[in-house]
Amino acid sequence: MHLHLSTIICAIIASIAWTIVYNVFLSPLSAIPGPLFAKITAKWLILVDLAGNRTSTIHRLHRTYGSVVRVGPTEVSFSDAEVIKELYSQNSAYMKAPVYDDFSLQPVGIFGMRKKEDHKQRRRLLSHAFAQSTLLETEPLIAGVVKLLLEHVESNVGQPLDVLALFRMLALDVVGELEHTRIASTAYPWCVGELLLGKSFGALASHEPPAYLEDLDRNFMVLGLKSSFPWVFKLTSYFPSKRWQSFLRAPYRLNDYGGHALKEYIVRYGRDPSRSKRKDLLTKMIVPPSALSDAALAKTPTDIVPLTDNDISMETANFVFAGTDTTSTTLTYLFWQLAQHSEWQDRLRVELASVQPVDGVAAFNDLAECRILDAVVSETLRLHPAAPASLQRETPAGGRELGGHFIPAGTVVSMQCYTTQRDPSVFPNPETFDPARWLGTPEKQLAAMNVLQMPFSRGTRACLGKNLALMELKLVTASVVKRYSVAVASSMEPGDMDLKDHFLAVPKSGRCELVFEKVVDA
Ligand code: HEM
């Protein structure tokens, strides 16, 4: 027995030693620079990730080791422009990496689809719902929510207001509503944020963050645990603790919201947009492609299978999820920067002087020529991308030559826009908020900047909600800045707004307190 146990221990030690020797010296990736721990075990990066430091750590590694860094035994991070074209182009052969399977529940929605054909079909069916022309039809719904936001700012003038919490509620109200968190909105007849689910979440109207936002916070933690430590997930899923069980169910509840909302929507409005006269994104998904006259779908082959109700539920849940924290974090950092740069508030106000808002809310078409507004938004997306982390892809069969190294098939390769958008050779003083870098820039320089600027990713897997996000960002910024000046509240401490990320970014302190004052003659 004694001998048997020592043999087992020796075998384990030999196996660990062999793995280390192979990973560090013999692997086809061994010539790629990177920290020793990263070469030895994937668990090192997982722990960094769980602590919320993946993006900032990889950024530091690129500064130390250069544009190609080995961040795991079978994972490599890149940061130069040539590789962006290879990984994230329209014709890229690199599929999303297996980690996306861990982040998907059934039926898999567009975000988690890894097979090219499945994704292409789904994207065709959904993209018309996010076309600029569709979004312009929905503008009154968005404007209604922005108006509610302005009321919040108005009633808090002169005192610290946590804009992170406020913008989360705004973004959530824009994309949908939950039946069971809805607050009777008769007192707020203009609270009609119903782009995806047909009704507002009522978050701004209720002055309380709905339970949905708590589940949103838990979602990535649960999926991260499930993906990185499946045995811990499985083992603890038997814990007889109601609180723990409820925590683990968060991703499933997020999906259930989509299902409930769809059922209720169909009962209320039916499936025929010519009867309901609805102008929302859900209508575009419910109607079979054959009944739509959109130019995009006119080209759609007839063999494309329409979305089932289950698919629609999953996609609406995905959109609410994808469209909430991304937009609210961007708005938070945008106002945080404006609060520290009053000169950019003044320049915006001069530019917006001729814009005549209705009920305080600017019209999107009136903002089309506002170059300073564009520059402020672009600079925020550069310095504070809401999805700053590596977008992981899988090297296709046969392997590829990338960044001067041969990368074998199956290796996970990625780039993070947090790093590409801080390349000092293209963005001088990269840590400085300077919207001027986007104004009157020589064409060649602008082209170089636009290659590295990828907050919405690029190519076939680029963000589907980009137009909606930009519309929200511009409407809110223009409407608020025209009426209010903003400054940092004295309660904010250095480091409060430093980056923490679990795929999506969030300020380390979880709050951003600013003080708004009414602008004279607004
Ligand atoms: C400032 C706001 C936003 C930012 C910075 C952002 C960023 C991104 C990024 C970087 C990706 C690629 C993710 C990956 O490859 O893993 C992505 C994908 C996606 N985003 Fe957004 N997003 C924003 C807002 C929205 C909104 C408002 C919606 C919808 C309501 C949305 C829906 C999606 C969807 C469906 C995908 C997956 C697309 C596909 O795989 O074909 N996003 N987004």
CSV table of C-alpha atoms and ligand atoms in Angstrom, one decimal, residues 96 100 110-111 119 123 130 175 196 319 322-323 326-327 330 381 386-387 391 393 454-457 460-466 468-469 472-473 503, ligand 1:
chain,number,residue,atom,x,y,z
A,96,LYS,CA,-14.9,32.5,-31.7
A,100,TYR,CA,-17.9,31.2,-25.8
A,110,ILE,CA,-26.0,35.1,-31.8
A,111,PHE,CA,-23.3,36.1,-29.3
A,119,HIS,CA,-24.0,32.7,-37.2
A,123,ARG,CA,-27.1,37.7,-38.3
A,130,PHE,CA,-30.7,47.3,-35.8
A,175,VAL,CA,-33.8,48.0,-24.1
A,196,LEU,CA,-36.9,45.0,-27.3
A,319,PHE,CA,-29.7,42.1,-26.3
A,322,ALA,CA,-25.4,43.2,-24.2
A,323,GLY,CA,-27.0,46.6,-24.4
A,326,THR,CA,-21.9,48.5,-22.2
A,327,THR,CA,-23.8,51.7,-22.8
A,330,THR,CA,-19.5,54.4,-21.6
A,381,LEU,CA,-14.7,54.9,-26.5
A,386,ALA,CA,-16.8,49.2,-22.2
A,387,ALA,CA,-15.7,45.8,-23.6
A,391,LEU,CA,-11.8,38.9,-28.0
A,393,ARG,CA,-10.6,33.4,-31.4
A,454,MET,CA,-12.2,48.9,-32.3
A,455,PRO,CA,-14.5,49.4,-29.3
A,456,PHE,CA,-17.3,47.6,-31.1
A,457,SER,CA,-14.9,44.9,-32.6
A,460,THR,CA,-18.5,39.6,-39.1
A,461,ARG,CA,-18.7,39.4,-35.3
A,462,ALA,CA,-18.7,43.2,-34.7
A,463,CYS,CA,-21.3,44.6,-32.3
A,464,LEU,CA,-24.8,44.4,-33.7
A,465,GLY,CA,-26.1,47.2,-31.4
A,466,LYS,CA,-23.5,49.8,-32.4
A,468,LEU,CA,-28.4,51.9,-31.1
A,469,ALA,CA,-25.5,52.5,-28.7
A,472,GLU,CA,-28.1,56.6,-27.0
A,473,LEU,CA,-24.7,58.1,-26.3
A,503,PHE,CA,-15.1,41.0,-19.8
B,1,HEM,C1,-21.2,51.3,-26.0
B,1,HEM,C2,-21.9,50.2,-26.1
B,1,HEM,C3,-21.4,48.9,-26.7
B,1,HEM,C4,-20.2,48.4,-26.8
B,1,HEM,C5,-18.8,49.1,-26.5
B,1,HEM,C6,-20.3,47.1,-27.4
B,1,HEM,C7,-19.2,46.3,-27.7
B,1,HEM,C8,-19.3,45.1,-28.3
B,1,HEM,C9,-18.2,44.2,-28.7
B,1,HEM,C10,-16.7,44.6,-28.5
B,1,HEM,C11,-18.7,43.1,-29.3
B,1,HEM,C12,-17.9,41.9,-29.7
B,1,HEM,C13,-17.8,40.8,-28.6
B,1,HEM,C14,-17.1,39.6,-29.0
B,1,HEM,O1,-16.5,39.4,-30.0
B,1,HEM,O2,-17.0,38.7,-28.1
B,1,HEM,C15,-20.1,43.2,-29.3
B,1,HEM,C16,-21.0,42.2,-29.8
B,1,HEM,C17,-22.3,42.3,-29.7
B,1,HEM,N1,-23.1,43.4,-29.2
B,1,HEM,FE1,-22.4,45.1,-28.5
B,1,HEM,N2,-21.6,46.8,-27.6
B,1,HEM,C18,-22.4,47.9,-27.2
B,1,HEM,C19,-23.7,48.0,-27.2
B,1,HEM,C20,-24.6,47.0,-27.6
B,1,HEM,C21,-26.0,47.2,-27.7
B,1,HEM,C22,-26.8,48.4,-27.3
B,1,HEM,C23,-26.5,46.0,-28.2
B,1,HEM,C24,-28.0,45.6,-28.4
B,1,HEM,C25,-29.0,46.0,-27.8
B,1,HEM,C26,-25.4,45.1,-28.5
B,1,HEM,C27,-25.5,43.9,-29.0
B,1,HEM,C28,-24.4,43.1,-29.4
B,1,HEM,C29,-24.5,41.7,-30.0
B,1,HEM,C30,-25.8,41.0,-30.3
B,1,HEM,C31,-23.2,41.3,-30.2
B,1,HEM,C32,-22.8,39.9,-30.9
B,1,HEM,C33,-22.7,40.1,-32.4
B,1,HEM,C34,-22.3,38.9,-33.2
B,1,HEM,O3,-21.6,38.0,-32.6
B,1,HEM,O4,-22.7,38.8,-34.3
B,1,HEM,N3,-24.3,45.8,-28.1
B,1,HEM,N4,-20.5,44.4,-28.7
